Amino acid sequence: MDAQLKKGLIEICVVVALKEKDSYGYQIIKDISGSIQLSESTLYPILKRLEAGGCVTTYTLEHNGRLRKYYRLTEKGRDRIREFLTEWQDVMKVYRFIAASERTKGIPGKEEIYE
Amino acid sequence: MNKEQFLKALQDALKKLPMEERLRTISYYGELIDDRIENGENEYAVIESLGTVAGIAGDILSEEGKSLSQKSRSGPGVGTIILLVLGFPLWGTFLLVGAVLLLVIFILIFVPVLVLGSVALACLAAALLGLVGTPFLALEVGVAGFPSVLFQIGLSLAALGLSLLSAVGLFYTATGTARAAKAIWMGCISLFHKRRGSL
């Protein structure tokens, strides 16, 4: 997958992983690895960017004698989910157009796009 | 490599980062390694899976470079501001002298207009007074004083003429003066705009 596209997708997956409850690095990776493949090193700059953009805040809690950093989603972060879903409706339109053109081997008409 | 060796190597590789950033990175990776070990993974296997220290450090340093160049584009830096404040006695003085010079020039530009205007008004007043007073003078001095009456009329007419001449001169210089004043003002403003752009 295109690197920039993947980063954007991982970012929104992280936001969703934090939607219901605060979470921490390892847990976030476990939660979203099912949908998209990512490593610790990919996640780190994404978390930094989300924090810099005001989409998440952080706090530290003690766990088993060591410190663990937790991430909390802000209102601005929640808005990103709505933005993503709206943006990708247009992406899906283009996808259906391309897929339909593959079936019809040409420019598809409106009915063929939604087949 | 074990966890300690890995974190130490990563810390060394990130020497160029500000200390706060470096510590944040080390604690992030330390935490993640600990979590994976706690969940049953083998320490060495975890370190292996993270990739090379050089690779990780390279990515982090390039990300940091990107975000820094975005920040510095916005407005004058702290260094510039400090220089401006420290140098104020120098450039402040020059600015003051320049402002005073500008004021003087403006005043000088308006002098011809003021002079011509004053002359026009004064002469008009004199002419009116003279003409209005002539009948009274005539009554007082009678036929013997006719030269004085004539003199007064003549002087009044001369004053009137001078007044008219000054008025004409005023008319022609006023538009030129206004244009000159405006041009100088626009020139100064454009100087300031240029300086702001280069900051």
PDB file of C-alpha atoms in Angstrom, chain A residues 7 24-26 29-30 40-41 43-45 47-49 63-64 66-69 71, chain B residues 21 24-25 28-29 31-32 34-36 38-39 41 49-50 56 59-60 63-64 66:
ATOM      1  CA  LYS A   7       0.000   6.332   7.516  1.00  0.00           C
ATOM      2  CA  TYR A  24      -1.652   2.762  25.611  1.00  0.00           C
ATOM      3  CA  GLY A  25       0.880   1.891  22.896  1.00  0.00           C
ATOM      4  CA  TYR A  26       0.945  -1.889  23.111  1.00  0.00           C
ATOM      5  CA  ILE A  29      -1.195  -1.992  18.272  1.00  0.00           C
ATOM      6  CA  LYS A  30      -3.015  -5.147  19.385  1.00  0.00           C
ATOM      7  CA  GLU A  40       5.960   0.185  17.014  1.00  0.00           C
ATOM      8  CA  SER A  41       8.119   2.439  14.884  1.00  0.00           C
ATOM      9  CA  LEU A  43       2.925   4.028  15.431  1.00  0.00           C
ATOM     10  CA  TYR A  44       5.279   6.382  17.279  1.00  0.00           C
ATOM     11  CA  PRO A  45       5.324   9.334  14.830  1.00  0.00           C
ATOM     12  CA  LEU A  47       0.917   9.267  18.051  1.00  0.00           C
ATOM     13  CA  LYS A  48       3.256  12.274  18.146  1.00  0.00           C
ATOM     14  CA  ARG A  49       1.410  13.926  15.285  1.00  0.00           C
ATOM     15  CA  HIS A  63       1.656  -0.403  36.121  1.00  0.00           C
ATOM     16  CA  ASN A  64       3.589  -3.247  37.750  1.00  0.00           C
ATOM     17  CA  ARG A  66       6.848   0.891  35.802  1.00  0.00           C
ATOM     18  CA  LEU A  67       5.297   3.873  34.087  1.00  0.00           C
ATOM     19  CA  ARG A  68       2.827   3.536  31.233  1.00  0.00           C
ATOM     20  CA  LYS A  69       1.740   6.385  28.976  1.00  0.00           C
ATOM     21  CA  TYR A  71      -3.615   8.385  25.325  1.00  0.00           C
TER      22      TYR A  71
ATOM     23  CA  GLU B  21      12.422  14.329  22.712  1.00  0.00           C
ATOM     24  CA  ARG B  24      10.209  10.535  25.282  1.00  0.00           C
ATOM     25  CA  THR B  25      11.366   8.190  22.534  1.00  0.00           C
ATOM     26  CA  TYR B  28       8.026   4.853  24.439  1.00  0.00           C
ATOM     27  CA  TYR B  29      10.147   1.965  23.232  1.00  0.00           C
ATOM     28  CA  GLU B  31       7.324   0.701  27.642  1.00  0.00           C
ATOM     29  CA  LEU B  32       6.412  -1.234  24.522  1.00  0.00           C
ATOM     30  CA  ASP B  34       8.133  -4.279  28.636  1.00  0.00           C
ATOM     31  CA  ASP B  35       4.502  -4.790  27.596  1.00  0.00           C
ATOM     32  CA  ARG B  36       5.413  -7.400  25.008  1.00  0.00           C
ATOM     33  CA  GLU B  38       4.889  -9.131  30.038  1.00  0.00           C
ATOM     34  CA  ASN B  39       2.659 -10.792  27.457  1.00  0.00           C
ATOM     35  CA  GLU B  41       7.280 -12.741  24.291  1.00  0.00           C
ATOM     36  CA  SER B  49      11.432  -7.574  15.647  1.00  0.00           C
ATOM     37  CA  LEU B  50      11.886  -3.861  16.245  1.00  0.00           C
ATOM     38  CA  ILE B  56      14.603   3.597  13.845  1.00  0.00           C
ATOM     39  CA  ASP B  59      13.136   7.675  10.772  1.00  0.00           C
ATOM     40  CA  ILE B  60      12.784   9.633  14.008  1.00  0.00           C
ATOM     41  CA  GLU B  63      10.435  13.233  11.154  1.00  0.00           C
ATOM     42  CA  GLU B  64      11.880  15.724  13.643  1.00  0.00           C
ATOM     43  CA  LYS B  66      10.302  17.838   8.924  1.00  0.00           C
TER      44      LYS B  66
END
